[in-house]
mmCIF file of C-alpha atoms and ligand atoms in Angstrom:
data_model
loop_
_atom_site.group_PDB
_atom_site.id
_atom_site.type_symbol
_atom_site.label_atom_id
_atom_site.label_comp_id
_atom_site.label_asym_id
_atom_site.label_seq_id
_atom_site.Cartn_x
_atom_site.Cartn_y
_atom_site.Cartn_z
ATOM 1 C CA MET A 1 -9.913 45.229 -57.410
ATOM 2 C CA LYS A 2 -6.554 46.212 -56.072
ATOM 3 C CA THR A 3 -6.908 49.214 -53.830
ATOM 4 C CA ALA A 4 -3.815 48.692 -51.677
ATOM 5 C CA ARG A 5 -1.570 50.750 -53.965
ATOM 6 C CA ALA A 6 -2.853 54.017 -52.658
ATOM 7 C CA ALA A 7 0.151 56.313 -52.305
ATOM 8 C CA GLY A 8 0.603 59.388 -54.455
ATOM 9 C CA PRO A 9 -0.743 60.590 -57.815
ATOM 10 C CA GLY A 10 1.583 58.254 -59.733
ATOM 11 C CA MET A 11 0.022 55.232 -58.118
ATOM 12 C CA ALA A 12 -3.519 56.505 -58.814
ATOM 13 C CA ARG A 13 -2.483 56.801 -62.415
ATOM 14 C CA ALA A 14 -1.053 53.309 -62.458
ATOM 15 C CA ASP A 15 -4.326 51.909 -61.127
ATOM 16 C CA SER A 16 -6.266 53.590 -63.943
ATOM 17 C CA TRP A 17 -4.045 51.632 -66.345
ATOM 18 C CA LEU A 18 -5.805 48.468 -65.114
ATOM 19 C CA GLN A 19 -8.857 49.629 -67.056
ATOM 20 C CA ASP A 20 -9.206 49.165 -70.775
ATOM 21 C CA GLY A 21 -8.006 52.003 -72.982
ATOM 22 C CA GLN A 22 -6.266 53.907 -70.186
ATOM 23 C CA LEU A 23 -2.680 53.529 -71.380
ATOM 24 C CA SER A 24 -1.822 56.102 -74.013
ATOM 25 C CA LEU A 25 0.202 55.157 -77.078
ATOM 26 C CA ARG A 26 3.080 57.229 -75.755
ATOM 27 C CA GLU A 27 3.044 55.204 -72.526
ATOM 28 C CA THR A 28 2.657 51.838 -74.286
ATOM 29 C CA PRO A 29 5.922 49.945 -73.899
ATOM 30 C CA LEU A 30 7.688 47.848 -76.494
ATOM 31 C CA VAL A 31 7.156 44.155 -75.720
ATOM 32 C CA LEU A 32 8.613 41.383 -77.861
ATOM 33 C CA MET A 33 6.846 38.062 -78.307
ATOM 34 C CA TYR A 34 8.821 34.886 -78.822
ATOM 35 C CA HIS A 35 7.910 31.202 -78.563
ATOM 36 C CA GLY A 36 10.926 28.898 -78.842
ATOM 37 C CA VAL A 37 14.611 29.410 -79.660
ATOM 38 C CA ALA A 38 15.956 26.490 -81.677
ATOM 39 C CA ASP A 39 16.973 25.479 -85.176
ATOM 40 C CA ALA A 40 13.688 24.211 -86.599
ATOM 41 C CA PRO A 41 13.919 23.259 -90.286
ATOM 42 C CA GLU A 42 10.210 22.510 -90.439
ATOM 43 C CA ASP A 43 8.354 25.322 -88.663
ATOM 44 C CA PRO A 44 5.168 26.184 -90.598
ATOM 45 C CA ASN A 45 3.729 28.107 -87.664
ATOM 46 C CA HIS A 46 6.840 30.310 -87.354
ATOM 47 C CA LEU A 47 7.251 29.562 -83.664
ATOM 48 C CA PHE A 48 11.023 29.446 -83.572
ATOM 49 C CA VAL A 49 13.978 31.722 -84.027
ATOM 50 C CA SER A 50 17.365 30.078 -84.393
ATOM 51 C CA PRO A 51 19.895 30.460 -81.569
ATOM 52 C CA ALA A 52 22.078 32.571 -83.904
ATOM 53 C CA ARG A 53 19.201 34.917 -84.781
ATOM 54 C CA PHE A 54 18.157 35.233 -81.169
ATOM 55 C CA ALA A 55 21.737 36.088 -80.211
ATOM 56 C CA GLU A 56 21.773 38.760 -82.928
ATOM 57 C CA GLN A 57 18.487 40.226 -81.671
ATOM 58 C CA MET A 58 19.661 40.387 -78.053
ATOM 59 C CA ALA A 59 22.976 41.910 -79.192
ATOM 60 C CA TRP A 60 20.991 44.518 -81.146
ATOM 61 C CA LEU A 61 18.984 45.505 -78.034
ATOM 62 C CA HIS A 62 22.212 45.768 -76.019
ATOM 63 C CA ARG A 63 23.952 47.848 -78.710
ATOM 64 C CA ARG A 64 21.019 50.259 -78.823
ATOM 65 C CA GLY A 65 21.289 50.790 -75.074
ATOM 66 C CA LEU A 66 18.001 48.955 -74.523
ATOM 67 C CA ARG A 67 17.530 46.500 -71.677
ATOM 68 C CA GLY A 68 15.394 43.408 -71.919
ATOM 69 C CA VAL A 69 13.228 42.885 -68.808
ATOM 70 C CA SER A 70 10.379 40.726 -67.552
ATOM 71 C CA ILE A 71 6.875 42.151 -67.852
ATOM 72 C CA ALA A 72 6.570 42.375 -64.040
ATOM 73 C CA ALA A 73 9.739 44.487 -63.978
ATOM 74 C CA LEU A 74 8.516 46.568 -66.910
ATOM 75 C CA VAL A 75 5.146 47.243 -65.224
ATOM 76 C CA ASP A 76 6.884 48.146 -61.960
ATOM 77 C CA ALA A 77 9.097 50.570 -63.890
ATOM 78 C CA MET A 78 6.066 52.067 -65.669
ATOM 79 C CA ARG A 79 4.352 52.663 -62.322
ATOM 80 C CA ALA A 80 7.506 54.403 -61.095
ATOM 81 C CA GLY A 81 7.865 56.397 -64.334
ATOM 82 C CA ARG A 82 11.198 54.746 -65.167
ATOM 83 C CA GLN A 83 10.388 52.621 -68.220
ATOM 84 C CA HIS A 84 12.630 54.527 -70.633
ATOM 85 C CA GLY A 85 15.027 52.163 -72.425
ATOM 86 C CA LEU A 86 13.277 49.005 -71.210
ATOM 87 C CA VAL A 87 11.916 46.385 -73.580
ATOM 88 C CA GLY A 88 9.728 43.523 -72.410
ATOM 89 C CA ILE A 89 10.840 40.066 -73.562
ATOM 90 C CA THR A 90 8.279 37.255 -73.527
ATOM 91 C CA PHE A 91 8.153 33.580 -74.433
ATOM 92 C CA ASP A 92 4.745 31.912 -74.888
ATOM 93 C CA ASP A 93 3.874 28.255 -74.272
ATOM 94 C CA GLY A 94 6.940 27.207 -72.234
ATOM 95 C CA TYR A 95 9.109 25.375 -74.750
ATOM 96 C CA VAL A 96 12.069 23.443 -73.389
ATOM 97 C CA SER A 97 14.361 25.398 -75.706
ATOM 98 C CA VAL A 98 13.718 28.598 -73.761
ATOM 99 C CA LEU A 99 15.477 27.186 -70.751
ATOM 100 C CA GLU A 100 18.201 25.496 -72.763
ATOM 101 C CA THR A 101 19.009 28.170 -75.314
ATOM 102 C CA ALA A 102 17.408 31.543 -74.550
ATOM 103 C CA VAL A 103 18.361 31.762 -70.902
ATOM 104 C CA PRO A 104 22.174 31.659 -71.450
ATOM 105 C CA GLU A 105 21.862 34.451 -74.049
ATOM 106 C CA LEU A 106 19.677 36.590 -71.752
ATOM 107 C CA THR A 107 22.161 36.009 -68.934
ATOM 108 C CA ARG A 108 25.005 37.261 -71.123
ATOM 109 C CA TYR A 109 23.465 40.741 -71.126
ATOM 110 C CA GLY A 110 21.801 40.641 -67.710
ATOM 111 C CA PHE A 111 18.406 40.733 -69.372
ATOM 112 C CA GLY A 112 15.187 39.521 -67.767
ATOM 113 C CA ALA A 113 12.209 37.933 -69.476
ATOM 114 C CA THR A 114 8.819 36.390 -68.803
ATOM 115 C CA ALA A 115 7.714 32.902 -69.825
ATOM 116 C CA TYR A 116 3.992 32.226 -70.062
ATOM 117 C CA ILE A 117 3.285 28.647 -69.062
ATOM 118 C CA ILE A 118 0.189 26.531 -69.809
ATOM 119 C CA SER A 119 -0.624 25.083 -66.387
ATOM 120 C CA GLY A 120 -2.461 22.008 -67.691
ATOM 121 C CA ARG A 121 0.171 20.949 -70.244
ATOM 122 C CA LEU A 122 3.366 20.666 -68.216
ATOM 123 C CA GLY A 123 5.677 18.114 -69.866
ATOM 124 C CA GLY A 124 3.407 17.934 -72.915
ATOM 125 C CA THR A 125 3.685 19.323 -76.416
ATOM 126 C CA ASN A 126 2.000 22.069 -78.474
ATOM 127 C CA GLU A 127 -0.538 19.559 -79.794
ATOM 128 C CA TRP A 128 -3.034 22.401 -80.375
ATOM 129 C CA ASP A 129 -0.954 23.497 -83.391
ATOM 130 C CA GLU A 130 -1.156 21.765 -86.745
ATOM 131 C CA GLY A 131 2.243 20.557 -87.878
ATOM 132 C CA PRO A 132 5.308 19.445 -85.943
ATOM 133 C CA THR A 133 5.066 19.498 -82.168
ATOM 134 C CA TRP A 134 7.706 20.509 -79.662
ATOM 135 C CA PRO A 135 8.307 19.589 -76.045
ATOM 136 C CA LEU A 136 7.031 21.849 -73.285
ATOM 137 C CA LEU A 137 8.785 22.230 -69.947
ATOM 138 C CA SER A 138 7.866 19.824 -67.188
ATOM 139 C CA ALA A 139 7.060 21.039 -63.679
ATOM 140 C CA ASP A 140 10.747 20.726 -62.759
ATOM 141 C CA GLY A 141 11.712 22.604 -65.921
ATOM 142 C CA VAL A 142 9.388 25.466 -65.025
ATOM 143 C CA ARG A 143 10.914 25.599 -61.528
ATOM 144 C CA GLU A 144 14.392 25.659 -63.111
ATOM 145 C CA LEU A 145 13.364 28.481 -65.431
ATOM 146 C CA ALA A 146 12.079 30.486 -62.485
ATOM 147 C CA ALA A 147 15.268 29.736 -60.547
ATOM 148 C CA ALA A 148 17.241 31.097 -63.530
ATOM 149 C CA GLY A 149 15.498 34.431 -62.993
ATOM 150 C CA VAL A 150 12.797 34.243 -65.653
ATOM 151 C CA GLU A 151 9.395 35.493 -64.463
ATOM 152 C CA ILE A 152 6.706 32.854 -64.798
ATOM 153 C CA GLY A 153 3.266 33.975 -65.954
ATOM 154 C CA SER A 154 0.150 32.042 -66.925
ATOM 155 C CA HIS A 155 -0.781 31.194 -70.501
ATOM 156 C CA ALA A 156 -4.059 29.697 -69.270
ATOM 157 C CA ALA A 157 -4.711 26.047 -68.447
ATOM 158 C CA THR A 158 -5.197 24.425 -71.850
ATOM 159 C CA HIS A 159 -4.347 27.057 -74.490
ATOM 160 C CA MET A 160 -7.901 27.753 -75.602
ATOM 161 C CA ARG A 161 -9.139 30.929 -77.222
ATOM 162 C CA LEU A 162 -10.741 33.094 -74.541
ATOM 163 C CA ALA A 163 -12.755 35.551 -76.644
ATOM 164 C CA GLY A 164 -16.420 34.627 -76.454
ATOM 165 C CA VAL A 165 -16.168 31.790 -73.939
ATOM 166 C CA GLY A 166 -18.478 31.573 -70.924
ATOM 167 C CA PRO A 167 -17.675 32.352 -67.271
ATOM 168 C CA GLU A 168 -16.947 28.720 -66.350
ATOM 169 C CA HIS A 169 -14.222 28.362 -68.941
ATOM 170 C CA LEU A 170 -12.825 31.786 -68.088
ATOM 171 C CA SER A 171 -12.622 30.832 -64.455
ATOM 172 C CA ALA A 172 -10.929 27.497 -65.149
ATOM 173 C CA GLU A 173 -8.467 28.934 -67.643
ATOM 174 C CA VAL A 174 -7.665 32.209 -65.916
ATOM 175 C CA HIS A 175 -8.209 31.677 -62.191
ATOM 176 C CA GLU A 176 -7.245 28.042 -61.755
ATOM 177 C CA SER A 177 -4.107 28.327 -63.918
ATOM 178 C CA ARG A 178 -2.890 31.125 -61.663
ATOM 179 C CA ALA A 179 -3.540 29.111 -58.503
ATOM 180 C CA SER A 180 -1.901 26.030 -59.961
ATOM 181 C CA LEU A 181 1.290 27.832 -61.080
ATOM 182 C CA ALA A 182 1.469 29.663 -57.741
ATOM 183 C CA ALA A 183 1.323 26.304 -55.942
ATOM 184 C CA LEU A 184 3.995 24.902 -58.265
ATOM 185 C CA LEU A 185 6.420 27.752 -57.622
ATOM 186 C CA GLY A 186 5.409 28.960 -54.173
ATOM 187 C CA THR A 187 5.200 32.523 -55.465
ATOM 188 C CA GLU A 188 2.508 34.905 -56.613
ATOM 189 C CA ILE A 189 1.761 34.813 -60.355
ATOM 190 C CA ARG A 190 1.397 38.388 -61.539
ATOM 191 C CA GLY A 191 1.157 38.046 -65.304
ATOM 192 C CA PHE A 192 -1.089 36.412 -67.899
ATOM 193 C CA ALA A 193 -0.856 36.093 -71.663
ATOM 194 C CA TYR A 194 -3.933 35.347 -73.760
ATOM 195 C CA PRO A 195 -3.529 32.183 -75.890
ATOM 196 C CA TYR A 196 -3.575 33.193 -79.610
ATOM 197 C CA GLY A 197 -3.893 36.778 -78.302
ATOM 198 C CA SER A 198 -7.591 35.994 -78.162
ATOM 199 C CA MET A 199 -9.460 38.218 -75.698
ATOM 200 C CA ASP A 200 -12.521 40.403 -75.251
ATOM 201 C CA ALA A 201 -13.813 42.635 -72.478
ATOM 202 C CA ALA A 202 -15.076 39.653 -70.470
ATOM 203 C CA ALA A 203 -11.686 37.929 -70.680
ATOM 204 C CA ARG A 204 -9.890 41.096 -69.592
ATOM 205 C CA ARG A 205 -12.299 41.457 -66.684
ATOM 206 C CA ALA A 206 -11.760 37.801 -65.678
ATOM 207 C CA VAL A 207 -7.996 38.295 -65.692
ATOM 208 C CA ARG A 208 -8.299 41.484 -63.604
ATOM 209 C CA GLU A 209 -10.676 39.831 -61.110
ATOM 210 C CA ALA A 210 -8.477 36.725 -60.801
ATOM 211 C CA GLY A 211 -5.859 39.006 -59.216
ATOM 212 C CA TYR A 212 -3.375 39.317 -62.068
ATOM 213 C CA ASP A 213 -1.501 42.579 -62.146
ATOM 214 C CA HIS A 214 -1.074 42.708 -65.910
ATOM 215 C CA ALA A 215 -1.661 40.684 -69.094
ATOM 216 C CA CYS A 216 -0.142 40.507 -72.541
ATOM 217 C CA ALA A 217 -2.228 40.459 -75.698
ATOM 218 C CA VAL A 218 -0.837 40.382 -79.219
ATOM 219 C CA GLU A 219 -2.791 42.902 -81.224
ATOM 220 C CA ALA A 220 -4.843 45.401 -79.230
ATOM 221 C CA SER A 221 -6.598 48.607 -80.206
ATOM 222 C CA LYS A 222 -6.172 51.913 -78.412
ATOM 223 C CA ALA A 223 -9.597 51.321 -76.776
ATOM 224 C CA GLU A 224 -8.358 48.043 -75.316
ATOM 225 C CA ILE A 225 -4.787 48.841 -74.313
ATOM 226 C CA GLY A 226 -4.129 48.923 -70.599
ATOM 227 C CA LEU A 227 -2.321 46.694 -68.124
ATOM 228 C CA MET A 228 -4.875 43.953 -68.949
ATOM 229 C CA ALA A 229 -4.020 44.128 -72.668
ATOM 230 C CA LEU A 230 -0.402 45.066 -73.336
ATOM 231 C CA PRO A 231 0.234 44.737 -77.053
ATOM 232 C CA ARG A 232 3.249 42.744 -78.220
ATOM 233 C CA ILE A 233 5.304 42.559 -81.375
ATOM 234 C CA TYR A 234 5.937 39.182 -82.941
ATOM 235 C CA VAL A 235 9.640 38.539 -83.489
ATOM 236 C CA GLY A 236 10.627 35.813 -85.905
ATOM 237 C CA GLN A 237 13.476 34.223 -87.762
ATOM 238 C CA GLN A 238 13.334 36.912 -90.491
ATOM 239 C CA ASP A 239 13.942 39.725 -88.029
ATOM 240 C CA ASP A 240 17.531 40.826 -88.420
ATOM 241 C CA ALA A 241 18.854 43.967 -86.821
ATOM 242 C CA MET A 242 17.442 46.240 -89.508
ATOM 243 C CA ARG A 243 13.949 44.756 -89.189
ATOM 244 C CA MET A 244 14.156 44.992 -85.402
ATOM 245 C CA ALA A 245 14.944 48.695 -85.720
ATOM 246 C CA ALA A 246 12.006 49.203 -88.087
ATOM 247 C CA LYS A 247 9.650 47.308 -85.799
ATOM 248 C CA ARG A 248 10.748 49.413 -82.849
ATOM 249 C CA LEU A 249 10.169 52.662 -84.765
ATOM 250 C CA LEU A 250 6.809 51.637 -86.226
ATOM 251 C CA TYR A 251 4.995 49.743 -83.513
ATOM 252 C CA ARG A 252 3.033 52.659 -82.075
ATOM 253 C CA GLY A 253 2.027 53.807 -85.548
ATOM 254 C CA ARG A 254 0.824 50.318 -86.354
ATOM 255 C CA ILE A 255 -1.364 50.271 -83.215
ATOM 256 C CA ALA A 256 -2.851 53.626 -84.206
ATOM 257 C CA LEU A 257 -3.517 52.369 -87.730
ATOM 258 C CA ARG A 258 -5.108 49.167 -86.524
ATOM 259 C CA SER A 259 -7.275 51.051 -84.073
ATOM 260 C CA ARG A 260 -8.983 52.738 -87.040
ATOM 261 C CA HIS A 261 -9.891 49.292 -88.358
ATOM 262 C CA GLY A 262 -11.519 47.992 -85.197
ATOM 263 C CA GLY A 263 -8.331 46.894 -83.502
ATOM 264 C CA ARG A 264 -7.313 43.967 -85.684
ATOM 265 C CA SER A 265 -5.062 43.955 -88.635
ATOM 266 C CA PRO A 266 -6.708 41.898 -91.403
ATOM 267 C CA LYS A 267 -3.307 41.067 -92.825
ATOM 268 C CA THR A 268 -1.712 39.557 -89.746
ATOM 269 C CA PRO A 269 -1.026 35.868 -90.422
ATOM 270 C CA ALA A 270 -2.599 33.492 -87.880
ATOM 271 C CA ALA A 271 0.872 32.170 -87.137
ATOM 272 C CA GLN A 272 1.822 35.483 -85.569
ATOM 273 C CA THR A 273 -0.885 35.376 -82.908
ATOM 274 C CA ARG A 274 -0.093 32.077 -81.286
HETATM 275 ZN ZN1 ZN C 301 0.538 30.199 -77.030
#
């Protein structure tokens, strides 16, 4: 457990957020979940938004006076009580197109973002998905992404579902991926994102005990939401400015609704939890 952050009532509050269910809906930030940014004619898993659509979405944030930030920056701002107007931007899996296409667009607005990298698949592809596969960043590519100002977090070691797995798998996927990415970059790895959004209390505990400061889920109920399970909103090719506005307005209500049904929306397509 982290006990070093001891100063003041705000910090005590922030530490309570490390526990499940301790972040209220009002305090729950808006976090967007992307995978790749590229023109992908055949994309059955809905992993990609086109460069044009991504540019439109970033422009929409900017126009609304919102600022895209990494999750580490967002969590720091939450602890300081200054999260108003900030939106977390995340990219799962570490596709090459994030470095090539998303970074220039983020830079245009001075936005930050976090990329969640699979430590055991550097330079590989998303072979865990059925359908077309796409190249993942190599070790050098991940370093380049970090050098471009994108926060690097862990997306586990092999991209396996973590709900229901035993302690050995949890340790390998959660603990070792953090150590491996830290060695690659020479920096501390603060963030984690559960592959497929798949997590349970044991997975959240493993992430906390591995020394991560925060973790992103996809869907999470009110009883689960805390710094170890920050819910995210899937953003896809269909999301024009109007849909972005609706998602922003409705996301807390959707969490509340889902929480009444045990935390998972039965209608969410599997493609939206990769
Ligand atoms: Zn993933």
